[in-house]
């Protein structure tokens, strides 16, 4: 949630920054400014009336003690109390409307973010050589079926399209990838592992920005609970309403969870295979830090996700997203895109995002400065470290051999128990 004080004190600059994300936001921002002005007017009037009431109450007590008539003063005091009650009610309504409006405003883009639509995204760097083949590489859905990695028709029979069933060696591949990622993030990068609930309440989803605008993209479990679209939601909410000590920061958590997203594949693009699915597995990275640490932590975070891809020997590139392509809560995002030879395309497997204090304001996550002073909001960051489906796509398509087998990267072999996946019956 953006700071209303910033919008009030710097309306022109704030509106200009947010208009690079969505020009239509200007009208709603003007409405919020009008609400804020009205709120301050009512608040000032009500506080003045409360002071007047206190003075009148003291006068009533004085006159009663002196044996003087207080009937007229009591009538005035009653009218004043009614006016205060009406003012308090109006103030509650205004503050509710103001909060509802602010919850629908996205985060301010960082000054370094390219301005424009997704065509203005910038490739920052690349790693690895694209594979070369003496044959036409097959798509992952053909490879996966031949190798016994997954059975998509049976997954669809069980739950519907977009819910893959991994079988045999495929199930071992999923489990091995998760373990490899967690071991690396814990052992090399110092993250604390968490195993979060996969159901979250409305307050948790509100805190990270999934609600209210993206409720239609989440799977509701009833009773005010939602299946997690990412482990970012429960992990960030670990510290909801907490006041951390500055010397605790930065804090890093990693967690595996299944993820559920209703919108995946809704556009009818890339729906074959496992490139776009409703249920997928992901290892998540979440960091909490001070405002002074946030830019350094963002670079550090994307480096942690890159380390996974280098370990898996997958060619990738780092892309800085433009303002029109940022996620709702993000101030700055780097996407990691892997090369998939069968698809002949770059596929996003991680978004490393800096949220500044946007989520912390919604979830009320603060820290106390070591030297004393005002309690401040923390900054939050997160990245996939990394998402499995497209990582599996790249592993299968890039490492396929002319005999139909797929070579397993060395770092992953101990987790899978083999150096190669062979066709069924081969």
CSV table of C-alpha atoms in Angstrom, one decimal:
chain,number,residue,atom,x,y,z
A,1,UNK,CA,0.0,0.0,0.0
A,2,UNK,CA,1.4,3.4,-0.9
A,3,UNK,CA,1.9,6.0,1.8
A,4,UNK,CA,-1.0,8.6,1.6
A,5,UNK,CA,1.4,11.2,3.1
A,6,UNK,CA,3.6,10.8,0.0
A,7,UNK,CA,0.6,11.3,-2.3
A,8,UNK,CA,-0.5,14.3,-0.3
A,9,UNK,CA,2.9,16.0,-0.1
A,10,UNK,CA,4.0,15.1,-3.6
A,11,UNK,CA,0.9,14.6,-5.7
A,12,UNK,CA,2.3,15.6,-9.1
A,13,UNK,CA,5.4,13.4,-8.8
A,14,UNK,CA,3.4,10.4,-7.4
A,15,UNK,CA,0.7,10.6,-10.0
A,16,UNK,CA,3.3,10.9,-12.8
A,17,UNK,CA,5.2,7.8,-11.5
A,18,UNK,CA,2.1,5.7,-11.2
A,19,UNK,CA,0.8,6.8,-14.6
A,20,UNK,CA,3.8,5.0,-16.2
A,21,UNK,CA,2.2,1.8,-14.9
A,22,UNK,CA,-1.4,2.7,-15.9
A,23,UNK,CA,-2.5,6.2,-17.1
A,24,UNK,CA,-6.0,5.6,-15.9
A,25,UNK,CA,-4.8,5.7,-12.3
A,26,UNK,CA,-4.8,9.5,-12.2
A,27,UNK,CA,-8.5,9.8,-11.7
A,28,UNK,CA,-8.6,7.3,-8.7
A,29,UNK,CA,-5.6,9.1,-7.2
A,30,UNK,CA,-7.5,12.4,-7.4
A,31,UNK,CA,-10.4,10.8,-5.7
A,32,UNK,CA,-8.1,9.5,-2.9
A,33,UNK,CA,-6.7,13.0,-2.4
A,34,UNK,CA,-10.2,14.5,-2.1
A,35,UNK,CA,-11.0,11.8,0.5
A,36,UNK,CA,-7.9,12.5,2.4
A,37,UNK,CA,-8.7,16.3,2.4
A,38,UNK,CA,-12.2,15.6,3.6
A,39,UNK,CA,-10.8,13.2,6.3
A,40,UNK,CA,-8.5,15.8,7.7
A,41,UNK,CA,-11.2,18.5,7.7
A,42,UNK,CA,-13.7,16.2,9.6
A,43,UNK,CA,-10.9,15.1,12.0
A,44,UNK,CA,-9.9,18.7,12.7
A,45,UNK,CA,-13.6,19.7,13.3
A,46,UNK,CA,-14.3,16.7,15.5
A,47,UNK,CA,-11.2,17.2,17.6
A,48,UNK,CA,-12.1,20.8,18.1
A,49,UNK,CA,-15.6,19.8,19.2
A,50,UNK,CA,-14.2,17.3,21.6
A,51,UNK,CA,-12.0,20.0,23.2
A,52,UNK,CA,-15.1,22.2,23.4
A,53,UNK,CA,-17.1,19.3,25.0
A,54,UNK,CA,-14.3,18.8,27.6
A,55,UNK,CA,-14.4,22.5,28.5
A,56,UNK,CA,-18.2,22.5,28.7
A,57,UNK,CA,-18.2,19.4,31.0
A,58,UNK,CA,-15.8,21.2,33.3
A,59,UNK,CA,-18.0,24.2,33.3
A,60,UNK,CA,-21.1,22.1,34.2
A,61,UNK,CA,-19.2,20.6,37.1
A,62,UNK,CA,-18.2,24.0,38.3
A,63,UNK,CA,-21.7,25.5,38.1
A,64,UNK,CA,-23.2,22.5,39.8
A,65,UNK,CA,-20.8,22.9,42.6
A,66,UNK,CA,-21.7,26.5,42.9
A,67,UNK,CA,-25.4,25.7,42.9
A,68,UNK,CA,-26.0,27.5,39.6
A,69,UNK,CA,-28.5,26.4,36.9
A,70,UNK,CA,-26.9,24.2,34.2
A,71,UNK,CA,-30.0,23.2,32.1
A,72,UNK,CA,-29.1,25.4,29.1
A,73,UNK,CA,-25.5,24.3,29.2
A,74,UNK,CA,-26.5,20.6,29.4
A,75,UNK,CA,-28.7,21.0,26.3
A,76,UNK,CA,-25.8,22.5,24.4
A,77,UNK,CA,-23.5,19.7,25.6
A,78,UNK,CA,-26.0,17.1,24.3
A,79,UNK,CA,-26.1,18.8,20.9
A,80,UNK,CA,-22.3,18.9,20.9
A,81,UNK,CA,-22.1,15.2,21.7
A,82,UNK,CA,-24.5,14.3,18.9
A,83,UNK,CA,-22.4,16.4,16.5
A,84,UNK,CA,-19.2,14.6,17.7
A,85,UNK,CA,-20.9,11.2,17.2
A,86,UNK,CA,-21.9,12.1,13.7
A,87,UNK,CA,-18.4,13.3,13.0
A,88,UNK,CA,-16.8,10.1,14.3
A,89,UNK,CA,-19.2,8.0,12.1
A,90,UNK,CA,-18.4,10.1,9.0
A,91,UNK,CA,-14.7,9.8,9.8
A,92,UNK,CA,-14.9,6.0,10.0
A,93,UNK,CA,-16.7,5.9,6.7
A,94,UNK,CA,-14.1,8.1,5.0
A,95,UNK,CA,-11.2,6.2,6.4
A,96,UNK,CA,-12.7,2.9,5.3
A,97,UNK,CA,-13.2,4.3,1.7
A,98,UNK,CA,-9.7,5.7,1.8
A,99,UNK,CA,-8.2,2.4,2.8
A,100,UNK,CA,-10.3,0.5,0.2
A,101,UNK,CA,-9.1,2.9,-2.4
A,102,UNK,CA,-5.4,2.7,-1.4
A,103,UNK,CA,-5.5,-1.1,-1.5
A,104,UNK,CA,-6.3,-1.0,-5.2
A,105,UNK,CA,-3.3,1.3,-6.1
A,106,UNK,CA,-0.2,-0.5,-7.2
A,107,UNK,CA,3.3,0.2,-5.9
A,108,UNK,CA,5.4,3.1,-7.1
A,109,UNK,CA,8.0,2.0,-9.7
A,110,UNK,CA,11.6,2.4,-8.7
A,111,UNK,CA,13.5,5.2,-10.5
A,112,UNK,CA,15.7,2.7,-12.4
A,113,UNK,CA,12.8,0.8,-13.9
A,114,UNK,CA,12.4,1.3,-17.7
A,115,UNK,CA,9.3,3.2,-18.6
A,116,UNK,CA,6.8,1.7,-21.0
A,117,UNK,CA,5.0,-1.5,-21.9
A,118,UNK,CA,6.6,-5.0,-22.0
A,119,UNK,CA,8.3,-4.1,-25.3
A,120,UNK,CA,10.6,-1.8,-23.2
A,121,UNK,CA,11.8,-4.6,-21.0
A,122,UNK,CA,15.7,-4.7,-21.0
A,123,UNK,CA,18.0,-7.7,-21.1
A,124,UNK,CA,20.7,-7.1,-18.6
A,125,UNK,CA,22.9,-10.1,-19.0
A,126,UNK,CA,22.9,-13.7,-20.2
A,127,UNK,CA,24.7,-16.9,-19.1
A,128,UNK,CA,25.4,-20.1,-20.9
A,129,UNK,CA,25.6,-21.3,-24.5
A,130,UNK,CA,22.4,-22.3,-26.3
A,131,UNK,CA,22.5,-26.0,-27.2
A,132,UNK,CA,23.2,-27.1,-30.7
A,133,UNK,CA,21.6,-30.2,-32.2
A,134,UNK,CA,22.2,-32.4,-35.3
A,135,UNK,CA,18.5,-33.2,-35.3
A,136,UNK,CA,15.2,-31.2,-34.7
A,137,UNK,CA,14.7,-31.0,-30.9
A,138,UNK,CA,11.4,-32.4,-29.7
A,139,UNK,CA,9.0,-30.5,-27.4
A,140,UNK,CA,8.9,-31.4,-23.8
A,141,UNK,CA,5.4,-33.0,-24.0
A,142,UNK,CA,6.7,-35.6,-26.4
A,143,UNK,CA,9.8,-36.2,-24.4
A,144,UNK,CA,8.0,-36.3,-21.2
A,145,UNK,CA,5.6,-39.0,-22.4
A,146,UNK,CA,8.3,-41.1,-24.0
A,147,UNK,CA,10.5,-40.9,-20.9
A,148,UNK,CA,7.7,-41.6,-18.4
A,149,UNK,CA,8.1,-38.2,-16.8
A,150,UNK,CA,4.4,-37.3,-16.7
A,151,UNK,CA,1.0,-38.5,-17.7
A,152,UNK,CA,-1.0,-35.4,-18.6
A,153,UNK,CA,-4.2,-37.2,-19.7
A,154,UNK,CA,-4.5,-38.9,-16.4
A,155,UNK,CA,-3.8,-35.7,-14.5
A,156,UNK,CA,-6.6,-34.1,-16.5
A,157,UNK,CA,-8.9,-37.1,-15.7
A,158,UNK,CA,-8.2,-36.6,-12.0
A,159,UNK,CA,-8.5,-32.8,-11.7
A,160,UNK,CA,-8.9,-31.2,-15.1
A,161,UNK,CA,-6.6,-29.6,-17.6
A,162,UNK,CA,-3.6,-27.8,-16.0
A,163,UNK,CA,-3.1,-30.3,-13.2
A,164,UNK,CA,-0.2,-32.5,-14.2
A,165,UNK,CA,0.5,-36.0,-12.9
A,166,UNK,CA,4.2,-36.8,-12.6
A,167,UNK,CA,5.0,-40.5,-12.7
A,168,UNK,CA,7.9,-42.7,-11.8
A,169,UNK,CA,11.2,-40.9,-12.8
A,170,UNK,CA,9.2,-37.7,-13.2
A,171,UNK,CA,8.1,-37.7,-9.6
A,172,UNK,CA,11.7,-38.4,-8.6
A,173,UNK,CA,12.8,-35.5,-10.8
A,174,UNK,CA,10.4,-33.1,-9.1
A,175,UNK,CA,11.4,-34.2,-5.7
A,176,UNK,CA,15.1,-34.1,-6.6
A,177,UNK,CA,14.9,-30.6,-8.0
A,178,UNK,CA,13.1,-29.3,-4.8
A,179,UNK,CA,15.8,-30.9,-2.6
A,180,UNK,CA,18.6,-29.6,-4.7
A,181,UNK,CA,17.2,-26.0,-4.5
A,182,UNK,CA,16.5,-26.1,-0.8
A,183,UNK,CA,19.9,-27.6,0.0
A,184,UNK,CA,21.7,-24.9,-2.1
A,185,UNK,CA,19.7,-22.0,-0.6
A,186,UNK,CA,20.2,-23.2,2.9
A,187,UNK,CA,23.8,-24.3,2.7
A,188,UNK,CA,25.2,-21.6,0.4
A,189,UNK,CA,23.0,-18.6,0.9
A,190,UNK,CA,22.1,-19.0,4.6
A,191,UNK,CA,18.3,-19.1,4.3
A,192,UNK,CA,16.1,-20.5,7.1
A,193,UNK,CA,13.8,-23.2,5.7
A,194,UNK,CA,10.1,-23.0,6.4
A,195,UNK,CA,7.3,-25.4,5.7
A,196,UNK,CA,4.2,-23.1,5.5
A,197,UNK,CA,0.5,-23.9,5.3
A,198,UNK,CA,-0.8,-24.0,1.8
A,199,UNK,CA,-4.0,-22.3,2.9
A,200,UNK,CA,-4.1,-18.7,3.8
A,201,UNK,CA,-6.8,-16.4,5.2
A,202,UNK,CA,-8.0,-13.1,3.7
A,203,UNK,CA,-5.8,-11.0,5.9
A,204,UNK,CA,-2.7,-12.8,4.7
A,205,UNK,CA,-3.7,-12.5,1.0
A,206,UNK,CA,-4.4,-8.8,1.6
A,207,UNK,CA,-1.0,-8.3,3.2
A,208,UNK,CA,1.0,-9.4,0.2
A,209,UNK,CA,-1.3,-7.7,-2.4
A,210,UNK,CA,-3.3,-10.7,-3.8
A,211,UNK,CA,-6.5,-9.3,-2.5
A,212,UNK,CA,-8.7,-7.5,-3.2
A,213,UNK,CA,-8.0,-7.2,-7.0
A,214,UNK,CA,-6.8,-10.7,-7.8
A,215,UNK,CA,-9.3,-12.8,-5.9
A,216,UNK,CA,-10.7,-14.2,-9.2
A,217,UNK,CA,-7.2,-15.7,-9.9
A,218,UNK,CA,-7.0,-17.6,-6.6
A,219,UNK,CA,-8.6,-20.9,-5.6
A,220,UNK,CA,-11.0,-20.4,-2.7
A,221,UNK,CA,-11.2,-23.2,-0.2
A,222,UNK,CA,-14.2,-21.8,1.6
A,223,UNK,CA,-14.3,-20.5,5.2
A,224,UNK,CA,-12.4,-17.4,4.1
A,225,UNK,CA,-9.4,-19.5,3.1
A,226,UNK,CA,-7.4,-19.6,-0.2
A,227,UNK,CA,-5.0,-22.0,-1.7
A,228,UNK,CA,-1.6,-20.3,-1.9
A,229,UNK,CA,-0.6,-18.9,-5.4
A,230,UNK,CA,2.9,-18.8,-4.1
A,231,UNK,CA,4.7,-19.5,-0.7
A,232,UNK,CA,5.5,-15.7,-0.7
A,233,UNK,CA,2.0,-15.2,0.9
A,234,UNK,CA,2.4,-17.4,4.0
A,235,UNK,CA,6.1,-16.7,4.4
A,236,UNK,CA,5.7,-12.9,4.3
A,237,UNK,CA,2.9,-13.1,6.8
A,238,UNK,CA,5.1,-14.8,9.4
A,239,UNK,CA,6.0,-11.4,10.6
A,240,UNK,CA,2.6,-9.7,10.1
A,241,UNK,CA,2.1,-7.2,13.0
A,242,UNK,CA,5.6,-7.8,14.3
A,243,UNK,CA,8.2,-5.2,15.3
A,244,UNK,CA,11.6,-6.7,14.4
A,245,UNK,CA,14.9,-5.5,15.8
A,246,UNK,CA,17.1,-3.7,13.2
A,247,UNK,CA,20.1,-6.0,14.0
A,248,UNK,CA,17.9,-9.0,13.0
A,249,UNK,CA,17.8,-7.7,9.5
A,250,UNK,CA,18.2,-8.8,6.8
A,251,UNK,CA,16.2,-12.0,7.3
A,252,UNK,CA,16.0,-14.7,4.6
A,253,UNK,CA,13.4,-17.5,4.4
A,254,UNK,CA,13.1,-20.3,1.8
A,255,UNK,CA,10.2,-22.6,1.4
A,256,UNK,CA,8.8,-25.2,-0.9
A,257,UNK,CA,5.1,-25.3,-1.6
A,258,UNK,CA,2.7,-26.4,-4.3
A,259,UNK,CA,1.2,-23.3,-5.9
A,260,UNK,CA,-2.3,-22.8,-7.3
A,261,UNK,CA,-3.3,-20.2,-9.9
A,262,UNK,CA,-6.7,-20.2,-11.6
A,263,UNK,CA,-5.6,-17.8,-14.4
A,264,UNK,CA,-2.7,-20.0,-15.7
A,265,UNK,CA,-3.3,-20.9,-19.3
A,266,UNK,CA,-6.5,-18.8,-19.4
A,267,UNK,CA,-5.3,-16.9,-22.5
A,268,UNK,CA,-5.1,-20.1,-24.5
A,269,UNK,CA,-1.4,-19.7,-25.1
A,270,UNK,CA,1.3,-22.3,-24.3
A,271,UNK,CA,-1.3,-24.6,-22.8
A,272,UNK,CA,0.1,-27.8,-24.2
A,273,UNK,CA,2.4,-29.7,-21.8
A,274,UNK,CA,3.4,-28.2,-18.5
A,275,UNK,CA,4.5,-24.7,-19.6
A,276,UNK,CA,1.3,-23.1,-18.2
A,277,UNK,CA,-0.6,-25.0,-15.5
A,278,UNK,CA,-2.9,-24.4,-12.6
A,279,UNK,CA,-0.9,-26.4,-10.0
A,280,UNK,CA,2.9,-26.3,-9.9
A,281,UNK,CA,5.7,-26.7,-7.5
A,282,UNK,CA,8.1,-23.9,-6.5
A,283,UNK,CA,10.9,-23.1,-4.1
A,284,UNK,CA,10.4,-19.5,-2.8
A,285,UNK,CA,12.8,-17.0,-1.4
A,286,UNK,CA,11.6,-14.2,0.9
A,287,UNK,CA,13.7,-11.4,2.4
A,288,UNK,CA,13.1,-8.7,5.0
A,289,UNK,CA,15.4,-5.8,5.3
A,290,UNK,CA,15.8,-2.1,6.1
A,291,UNK,CA,15.2,0.6,3.4
A,292,UNK,CA,19.0,1.2,3.2
A,293,UNK,CA,19.6,-2.5,2.4
A,294,UNK,CA,16.9,-3.1,-0.1
A,295,UNK,CA,18.7,-2.4,-3.4
A,296,UNK,CA,21.7,-4.5,-2.4
A,297,UNK,CA,19.4,-7.2,-1.2
A,298,UNK,CA,17.5,-7.2,-4.5
A,299,UNK,CA,20.7,-7.8,-6.4
A,300,UNK,CA,21.7,-10.5,-3.9
A,301,UNK,CA,18.3,-12.2,-4.3
A,302,UNK,CA,18.4,-12.4,-8.0
A,303,UNK,CA,21.9,-13.8,-7.7
A,304,UNK,CA,20.6,-16.6,-5.5
A,305,UNK,CA,18.1,-17.6,-8.1
A,306,UNK,CA,20.7,-17.4,-10.8
A,307,UNK,CA,22.9,-19.8,-8.9
A,308,UNK,CA,20.2,-22.5,-9.2
A,309,UNK,CA,20.2,-22.2,-13.0
A,310,UNK,CA,23.9,-22.2,-13.3
A,311,UNK,CA,24.0,-25.3,-11.1
A,312,UNK,CA,21.5,-26.9,-13.5
A,313,UNK,CA,23.6,-25.8,-16.5
A,314,UNK,CA,20.5,-24.1,-18.1
A,315,UNK,CA,21.2,-21.1,-20.3
A,316,UNK,CA,19.4,-18.0,-19.0
A,317,UNK,CA,19.0,-14.3,-19.2
A,318,UNK,CA,18.1,-11.6,-16.7
A,319,UNK,CA,15.5,-9.1,-17.8
A,320,UNK,CA,14.6,-5.8,-16.1
A,321,UNK,CA,10.8,-5.4,-16.4
A,322,UNK,CA,9.4,-2.0,-17.6
A,323,UNK,CA,6.8,-0.1,-15.6
A,324,UNK,CA,3.9,-1.5,-17.6
A,325,UNK,CA,5.0,-5.1,-16.9
A,326,UNK,CA,5.5,-4.9,-13.2
A,327,UNK,CA,3.5,-7.0,-10.8
A,328,UNK,CA,0.9,-5.1,-8.7
A,329,UNK,CA,3.1,-5.0,-5.5
A,330,UNK,CA,6.5,-4.7,-7.1
A,331,UNK,CA,8.6,-1.6,-7.3
A,332,UNK,CA,11.3,-3.3,-9.4
A,333,UNK,CA,11.5,-6.8,-10.9
A,334,UNK,CA,14.1,-8.9,-12.6
A,335,UNK,CA,12.8,-11.9,-14.5
A,336,UNK,CA,15.0,-14.9,-15.1
A,337,UNK,CA,14.2,-16.5,-18.4
A,338,UNK,CA,15.6,-19.9,-19.4
A,339,UNK,CA,16.2,-21.1,-23.0
A,340,UNK,CA,14.0,-24.1,-24.1
A,341,UNK,CA,15.3,-25.6,-27.3
A,342,UNK,CA,12.1,-27.5,-28.2
A,343,UNK,CA,9.9,-24.5,-27.7
A,344,UNK,CA,12.6,-22.3,-29.4
A,345,UNK,CA,11.8,-19.6,-26.8
A,346,UNK,CA,12.8,-18.0,-23.5
A,347,UNK,CA,10.6,-19.0,-20.6
A,348,UNK,CA,10.3,-17.1,-17.3
A,349,UNK,CA,11.1,-19.3,-14.3
A,350,UNK,CA,11.6,-16.6,-11.6
A,351,UNK,CA,10.6,-13.0,-10.9
A,352,UNK,CA,12.9,-11.4,-8.3
A,353,UNK,CA,10.9,-8.4,-6.9
A,354,UNK,CA,11.6,-5.5,-4.6
A,355,UNK,CA,8.4,-4.4,-2.8
A,356,UNK,CA,9.9,-1.5,-0.8
A,357,UNK,CA,7.5,-0.9,2.1
A,358,UNK,CA,4.4,-1.7,0.1
A,359,UNK,CA,3.6,-5.1,1.6
A,360,UNK,CA,4.9,-4.1,5.0
A,361,UNK,CA,2.3,-1.3,5.2
A,362,UNK,CA,-0.5,-3.7,4.4
A,363,UNK,CA,0.8,-6.4,6.7
A,364,UNK,CA,2.1,-4.0,9.4
A,365,UNK,CA,5.6,-5.4,9.5
A,366,UNK,CA,8.0,-2.9,11.2
A,367,UNK,CA,11.4,-2.7,12.8
A,368,UNK,CA,12.9,-0.7,15.7
A,369,UNK,CA,16.2,1.1,14.8
A,370,UNK,CA,19.2,0.0,16.8
A,371,UNK,CA,20.1,3.5,17.9
A,372,UNK,CA,16.5,4.3,18.9
A,373,UNK,CA,14.1,6.6,17.1
A,374,UNK,CA,11.0,6.1,15.1
A,375,UNK,CA,9.8,2.6,14.4
A,376,UNK,CA,9.8,2.1,10.6
A,377,UNK,CA,8.3,-0.3,8.1
A,378,UNK,CA,10.6,-3.0,6.8
A,379,UNK,CA,11.2,-3.6,3.1
A,380,UNK,CA,10.2,-7.0,1.6
A,381,UNK,CA,11.6,-8.9,-1.4
A,382,UNK,CA,10.9,-12.2,-2.9
A,383,UNK,CA,11.9,-14.5,-5.8
A,384,UNK,CA,11.2,-17.9,-7.1
A,385,UNK,CA,14.2,-20.0,-6.4
A,386,UNK,CA,13.0,-21.4,-8.9
A,387,UNK,CA,9.6,-22.6,-10.3
A,388,UNK,CA,9.7,-26.2,-11.5
A,389,UNK,CA,7.5,-26.7,-14.6
A,390,UNK,CA,9.5,-24.5,-17.0
A,391,UNK,CA,12.7,-25.5,-15.4
A,392,UNK,CA,11.8,-29.1,-16.2
A,393,UNK,CA,10.8,-28.0,-19.8
A,394,UNK,CA,14.3,-26.6,-20.3
A,395,UNK,CA,16.0,-29.6,-18.8
A,396,UNK,CA,14.2,-32.0,-21.0
A,397,UNK,CA,14.4,-30.0,-24.2
A,398,UNK,CA,18.0,-28.7,-23.9
A,399,UNK,CA,19.5,-32.0,-22.8
A,400,UNK,CA,17.8,-34.4,-25.2
A,401,UNK,CA,20.0,-36.8,-27.2
A,402,UNK,CA,19.6,-38.3,-30.6
A,403,UNK,CA,18.8,-41.7,-29.1
A,404,UNK,CA,15.8,-40.2,-27.3
A,405,UNK,CA,17.4,-40.0,-23.9
A,406,UNK,CA,17.9,-36.9,-21.7
A,407,UNK,CA,21.1,-36.2,-19.9
A,408,UNK,CA,20.8,-35.1,-16.2
A,409,UNK,CA,23.2,-32.2,-15.1
A,410,UNK,CA,25.9,-33.4,-12.7
A,411,UNK,CA,24.7,-31.3,-9.8
A,412,UNK,CA,21.3,-33.0,-10.0
A,413,UNK,CA,22.4,-36.6,-10.5
A,414,UNK,CA,22.8,-37.4,-6.8
A,415,UNK,CA,19.3,-36.3,-6.2
A,416,UNK,CA,17.8,-38.3,-9.1
A,417,UNK,CA,20.0,-41.4,-8.8
A,418,UNK,CA,20.9,-41.5,-12.5
A,419,UNK,CA,22.8,-39.5,-15.1
A,420,UNK,CA,20.3,-40.1,-17.8
A,421,UNK,CA,16.6,-40.5,-18.4
A,422,UNK,CA,15.9,-43.2,-21.0
A,423,UNK,CA,12.8,-43.8,-23.1
A,424,UNK,CA,10.4,-46.4,-21.6
A,425,UNK,CA,11.4,-49.8,-22.6
A,426,UNK,CA,14.8,-48.4,-23.9
